[in-house]
Coordinates of C-alpha atoms in Angstrom, one line a residue:
X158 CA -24.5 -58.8 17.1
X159 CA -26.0 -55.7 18.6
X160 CA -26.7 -52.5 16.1
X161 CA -24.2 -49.7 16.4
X162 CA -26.5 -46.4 16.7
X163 CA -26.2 -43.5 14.7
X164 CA -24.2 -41.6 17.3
X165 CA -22.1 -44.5 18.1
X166 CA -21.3 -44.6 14.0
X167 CA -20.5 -40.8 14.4
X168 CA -18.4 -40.9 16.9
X169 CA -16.1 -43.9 15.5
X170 CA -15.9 -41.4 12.6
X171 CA -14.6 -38.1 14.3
X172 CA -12.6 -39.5 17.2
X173 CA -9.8 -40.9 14.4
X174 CA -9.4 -37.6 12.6
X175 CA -10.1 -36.1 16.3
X176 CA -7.0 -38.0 17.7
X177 CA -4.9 -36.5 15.2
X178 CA -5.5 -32.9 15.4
X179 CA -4.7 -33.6 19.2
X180 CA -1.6 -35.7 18.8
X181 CA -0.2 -33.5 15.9
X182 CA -1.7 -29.9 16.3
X183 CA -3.1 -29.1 20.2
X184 CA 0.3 -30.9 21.6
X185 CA 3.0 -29.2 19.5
X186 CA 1.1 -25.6 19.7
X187 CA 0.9 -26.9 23.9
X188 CA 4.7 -27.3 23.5
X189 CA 5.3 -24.0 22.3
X190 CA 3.3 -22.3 24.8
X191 CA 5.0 -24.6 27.6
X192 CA 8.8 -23.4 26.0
X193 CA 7.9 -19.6 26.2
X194 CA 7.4 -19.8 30.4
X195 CA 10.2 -22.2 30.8
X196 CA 13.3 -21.3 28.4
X197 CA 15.9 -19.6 30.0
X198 CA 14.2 -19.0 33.3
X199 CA 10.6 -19.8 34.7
X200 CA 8.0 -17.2 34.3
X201 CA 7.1 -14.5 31.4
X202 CA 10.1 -13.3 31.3
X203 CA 10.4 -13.8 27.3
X204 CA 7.3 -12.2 26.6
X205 CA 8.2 -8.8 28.8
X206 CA 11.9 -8.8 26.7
X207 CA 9.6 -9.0 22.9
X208 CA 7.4 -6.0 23.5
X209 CA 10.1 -4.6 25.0
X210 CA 12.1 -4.9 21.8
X211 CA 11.6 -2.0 19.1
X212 CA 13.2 -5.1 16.4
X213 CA 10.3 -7.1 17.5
X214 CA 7.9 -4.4 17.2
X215 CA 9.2 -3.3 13.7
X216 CA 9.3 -6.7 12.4
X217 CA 5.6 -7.3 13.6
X218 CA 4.6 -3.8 11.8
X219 CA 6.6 -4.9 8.3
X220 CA 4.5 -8.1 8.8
X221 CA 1.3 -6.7 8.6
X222 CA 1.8 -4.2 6.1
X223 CA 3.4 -6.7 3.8
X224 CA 0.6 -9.3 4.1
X225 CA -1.9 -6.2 3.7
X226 CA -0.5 -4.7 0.4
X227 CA -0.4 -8.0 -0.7
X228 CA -3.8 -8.7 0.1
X229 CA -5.1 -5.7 -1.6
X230 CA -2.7 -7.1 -4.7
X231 CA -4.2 -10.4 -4.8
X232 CA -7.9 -9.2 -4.7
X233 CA -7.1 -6.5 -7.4
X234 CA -5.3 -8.7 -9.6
X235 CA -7.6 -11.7 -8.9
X236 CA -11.1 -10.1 -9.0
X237 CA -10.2 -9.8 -13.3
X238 CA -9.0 -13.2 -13.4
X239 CA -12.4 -14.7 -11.4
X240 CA -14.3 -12.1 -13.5
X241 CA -12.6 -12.9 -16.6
X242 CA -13.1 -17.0 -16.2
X243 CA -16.6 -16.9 -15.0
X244 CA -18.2 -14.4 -17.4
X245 CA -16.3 -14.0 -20.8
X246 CA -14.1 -17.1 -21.0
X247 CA -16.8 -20.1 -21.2
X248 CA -14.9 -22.1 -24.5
X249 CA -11.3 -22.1 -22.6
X250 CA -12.5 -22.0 -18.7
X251 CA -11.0 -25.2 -18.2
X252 CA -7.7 -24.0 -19.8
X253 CA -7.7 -20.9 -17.8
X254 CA -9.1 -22.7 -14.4
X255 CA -5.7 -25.2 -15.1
X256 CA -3.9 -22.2 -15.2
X257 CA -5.1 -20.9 -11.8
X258 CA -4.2 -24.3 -10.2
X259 CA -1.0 -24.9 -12.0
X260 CA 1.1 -23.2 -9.1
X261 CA -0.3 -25.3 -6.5
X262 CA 1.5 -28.3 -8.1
X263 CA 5.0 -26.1 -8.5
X264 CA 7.1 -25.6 -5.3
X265 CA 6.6 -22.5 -3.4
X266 CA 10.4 -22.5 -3.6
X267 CA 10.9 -23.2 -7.5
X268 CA 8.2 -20.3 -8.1
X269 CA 10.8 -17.9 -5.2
X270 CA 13.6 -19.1 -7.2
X271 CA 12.4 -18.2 -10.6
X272 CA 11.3 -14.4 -9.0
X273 CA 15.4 -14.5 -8.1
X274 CA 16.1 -14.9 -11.3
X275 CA 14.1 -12.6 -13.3
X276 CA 14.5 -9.7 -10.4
X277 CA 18.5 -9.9 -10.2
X278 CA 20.9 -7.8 -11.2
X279 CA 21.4 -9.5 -14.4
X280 CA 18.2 -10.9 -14.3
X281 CA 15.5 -10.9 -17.3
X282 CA 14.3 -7.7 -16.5
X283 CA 16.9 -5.9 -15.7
X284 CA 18.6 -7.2 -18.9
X285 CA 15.6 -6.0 -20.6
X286 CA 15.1 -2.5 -19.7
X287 CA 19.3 -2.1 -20.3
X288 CA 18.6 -3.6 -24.0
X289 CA 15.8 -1.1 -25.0
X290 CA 18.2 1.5 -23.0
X291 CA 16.0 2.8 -20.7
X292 CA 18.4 2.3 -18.0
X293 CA 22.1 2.8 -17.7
X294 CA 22.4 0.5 -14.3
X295 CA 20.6 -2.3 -12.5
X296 CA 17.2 -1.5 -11.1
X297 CA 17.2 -3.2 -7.4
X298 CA 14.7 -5.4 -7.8
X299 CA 14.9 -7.6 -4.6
X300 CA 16.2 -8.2 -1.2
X301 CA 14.3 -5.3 -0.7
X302 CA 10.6 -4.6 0.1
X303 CA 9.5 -4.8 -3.7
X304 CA 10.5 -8.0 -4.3
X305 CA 9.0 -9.6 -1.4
X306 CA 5.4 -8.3 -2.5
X307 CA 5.8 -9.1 -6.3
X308 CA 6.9 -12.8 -5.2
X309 CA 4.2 -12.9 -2.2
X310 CA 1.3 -11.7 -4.7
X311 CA 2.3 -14.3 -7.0
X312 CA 2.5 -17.0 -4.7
X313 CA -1.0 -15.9 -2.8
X314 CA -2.9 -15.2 -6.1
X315 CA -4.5 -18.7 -6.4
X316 CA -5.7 -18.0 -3.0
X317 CA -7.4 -15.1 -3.8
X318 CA -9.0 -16.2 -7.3
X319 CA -10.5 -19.6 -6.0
X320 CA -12.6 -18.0 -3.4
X321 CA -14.3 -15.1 -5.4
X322 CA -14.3 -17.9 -9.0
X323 CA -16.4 -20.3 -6.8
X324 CA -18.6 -17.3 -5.5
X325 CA -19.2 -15.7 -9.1
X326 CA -20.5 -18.9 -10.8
X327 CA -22.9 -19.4 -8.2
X328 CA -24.3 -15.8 -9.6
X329 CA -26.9 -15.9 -11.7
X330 CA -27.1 -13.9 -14.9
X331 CA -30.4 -13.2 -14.5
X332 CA -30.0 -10.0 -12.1
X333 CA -27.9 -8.1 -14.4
X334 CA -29.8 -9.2 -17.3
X335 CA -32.8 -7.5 -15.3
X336 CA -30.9 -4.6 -14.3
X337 CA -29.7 -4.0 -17.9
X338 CA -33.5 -5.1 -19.1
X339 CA -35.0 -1.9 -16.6
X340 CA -32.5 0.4 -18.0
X341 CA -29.1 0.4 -16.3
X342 CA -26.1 0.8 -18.1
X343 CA -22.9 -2.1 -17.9
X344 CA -21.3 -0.1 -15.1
X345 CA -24.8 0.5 -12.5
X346 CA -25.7 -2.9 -13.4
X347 CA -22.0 -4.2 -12.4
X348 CA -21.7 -1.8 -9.2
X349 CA -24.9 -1.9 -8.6
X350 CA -26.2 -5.3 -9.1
X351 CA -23.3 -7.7 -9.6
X352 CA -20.2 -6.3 -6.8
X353 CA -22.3 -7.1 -3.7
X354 CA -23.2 -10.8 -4.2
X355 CA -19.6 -11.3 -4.6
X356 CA -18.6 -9.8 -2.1
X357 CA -18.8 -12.6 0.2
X358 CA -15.9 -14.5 -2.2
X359 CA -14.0 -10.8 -2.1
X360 CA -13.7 -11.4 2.0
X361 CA -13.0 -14.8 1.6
X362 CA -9.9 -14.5 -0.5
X363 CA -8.9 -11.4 1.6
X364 CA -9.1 -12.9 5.0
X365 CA -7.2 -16.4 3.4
X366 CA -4.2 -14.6 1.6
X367 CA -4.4 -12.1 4.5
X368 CA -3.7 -15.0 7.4
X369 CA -1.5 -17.3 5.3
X370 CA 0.7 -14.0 4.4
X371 CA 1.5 -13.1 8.3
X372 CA 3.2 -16.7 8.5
X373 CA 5.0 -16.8 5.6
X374 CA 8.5 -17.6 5.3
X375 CA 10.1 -19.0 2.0
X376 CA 9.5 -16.2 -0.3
X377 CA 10.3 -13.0 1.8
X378 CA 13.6 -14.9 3.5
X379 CA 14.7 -15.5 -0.4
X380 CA 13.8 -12.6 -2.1
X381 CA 14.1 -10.1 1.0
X382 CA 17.9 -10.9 1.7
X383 CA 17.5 -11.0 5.1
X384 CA 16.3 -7.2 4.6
X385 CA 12.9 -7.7 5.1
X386 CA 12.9 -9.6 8.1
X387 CA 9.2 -10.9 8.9
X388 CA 8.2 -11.9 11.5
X389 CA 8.8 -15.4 11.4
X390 CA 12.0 -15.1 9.9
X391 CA 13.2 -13.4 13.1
X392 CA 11.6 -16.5 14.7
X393 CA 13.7 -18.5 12.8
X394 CA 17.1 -16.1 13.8
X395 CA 16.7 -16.7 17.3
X396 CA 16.1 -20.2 17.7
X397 CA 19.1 -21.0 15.2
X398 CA 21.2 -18.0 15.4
X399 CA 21.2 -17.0 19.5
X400 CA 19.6 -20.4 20.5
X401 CA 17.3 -18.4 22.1
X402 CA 14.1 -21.1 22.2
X403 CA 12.4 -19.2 24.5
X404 CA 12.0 -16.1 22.9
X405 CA 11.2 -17.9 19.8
X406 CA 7.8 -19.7 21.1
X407 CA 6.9 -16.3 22.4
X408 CA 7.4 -15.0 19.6
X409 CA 5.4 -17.9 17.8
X410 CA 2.5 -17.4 20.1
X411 CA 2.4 -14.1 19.5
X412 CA 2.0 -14.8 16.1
X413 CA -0.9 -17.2 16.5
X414 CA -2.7 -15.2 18.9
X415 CA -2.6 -12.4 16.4
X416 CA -3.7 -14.3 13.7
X417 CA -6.6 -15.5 16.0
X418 CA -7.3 -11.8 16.5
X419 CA -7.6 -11.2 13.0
X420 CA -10.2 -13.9 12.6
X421 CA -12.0 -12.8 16.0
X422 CA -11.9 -9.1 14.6
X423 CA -13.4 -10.6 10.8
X424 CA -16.0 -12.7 12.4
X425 CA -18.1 -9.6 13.3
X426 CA -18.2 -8.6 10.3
X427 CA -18.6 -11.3 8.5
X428 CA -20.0 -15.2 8.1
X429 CA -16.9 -17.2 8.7
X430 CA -18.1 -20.6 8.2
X431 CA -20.4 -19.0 5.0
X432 CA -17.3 -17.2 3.9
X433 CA -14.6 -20.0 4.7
X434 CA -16.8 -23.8 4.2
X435 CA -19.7 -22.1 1.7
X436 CA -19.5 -21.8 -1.9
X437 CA -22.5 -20.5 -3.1

């Protein structure tokens, strides 16, 4: 029985996993595309009636802001926690890495669901704040803008604190060790010494919770109302509201080229396969 080479073996590896990216990613996304220049009428109709539309242009622009601010959120609010776990919390790291990954294992829904319920009128913290009477009526709390990027940066944090946790315990302690050793105080030796090598876990987690955030579509339908109408909640409107398929999958590829934009746009600035695949 004749050897198999080593780029016969490779090959019998990849095509498997190669056949299913075709037969469930390439062909739907082909499908889409095929929809946009078909549904109603033949042509590019749909895409000359969404950047015609000022709703479609608003909802694109709410997009983007929301998945910005919440970006900025996440890597706030995340760079303590990574910082926290990797350089002051060596006896419960495991407790406090558990903690990190406990959402993942908890529904995206559950988690929107609880936000309802602490945000509402009679939620938790509205309750609250009436009991030590700093209010005399119900904050609004959601279905608006707020609660959207309180739930969002809640649901995206894990996102954000994986990348820049894996980057800061590949940092040796050496370096600020030195830095203190010639002189510097905590805060040169931290700007200074410490903030640029993780930097390239700071762009990772930005440019993850950045990209999942433009598609996402549980939390801000539930806590926005239908007030905050992203944009792939308005997707969702015109395919099941108006039945208007068409408009939806240009809609949809509008959305993926921009995300691909986003990526294009990072990769000159940055390493993505070093910021995306490597963690050290």
């Amino acid at each position: 029985m004749p050897r198999l080479t080593d780029k016969a073996r490779y090959w019998m590896l990849v095509l498997p996993a190669l056949a299913i990216m075709i037969v469930f990613y390439i062909l739907p996304v082909l499908g889409i595309w095929e929809i946009s220049v078909t549904e109603p009428d033949l042509g590019f109709g749909n895409y000359v009636k969404m950047t015609e539309s000022n709703a479609v242009k608003t909802s694109f622009i709410l997009t983007f802001r929301v998945a910005a601010i919440t970006t900025v959120g996440c890597l706030l609010l995340g760079y303590i926690v990574a910082y926290t776990i990797s350089n002051f919390a060596s006896r419960v790291t495991p407790l406090m890495v558990a903690l990190v990954l406990l959402p993942f294992w908890v529904s995206v829904l559950i988690r929107s669901f609880s936000w309802i319920v602490l945000l509402g009128r009679s939620g938790l913290v509205n309750d609250t704040l009436r009991d030590l009477e700093l209010i005399t009526r119900p904050l609004r709390l959601m279905h608006n803008e707020f609660g959207v990027l309180v739930s969002m940066i809640h649901v995206m944090l894990p996102f954000a604190v994986l990348p820049m946790l894996a980057n800061m315990r590949g940092i040796s302690p050496s370096y600020t060790d030195a830095a203190r050793g010639l002189g510097a105080s905590e805060w040169t030796a931290f700007r200074s010494v410490y903030f640029p090598q993780t930097l390239p876990g700071v762009f990772s987690g930005a440019l993850l919770v950045f990209v999942l955030s433009l598609g996402f579509f549980v939390t801000p339908a539930l806590l926005g109302g239908g007030r905050v109408l992203m944009i792939s909640e308005y997707i969702t409107y015109q395919i099941q509201e108006f039945l208007a398929w068409g408009l939806g999958s240009a809609l949809s590829v509008a959305l993926l080229v921009a995300t691909a934009l986003v990526l294009l746009v990072a990769a000159r600035f940055m390493n993505l396969k070093s910021a995306l695949l490597d963690r050290h």
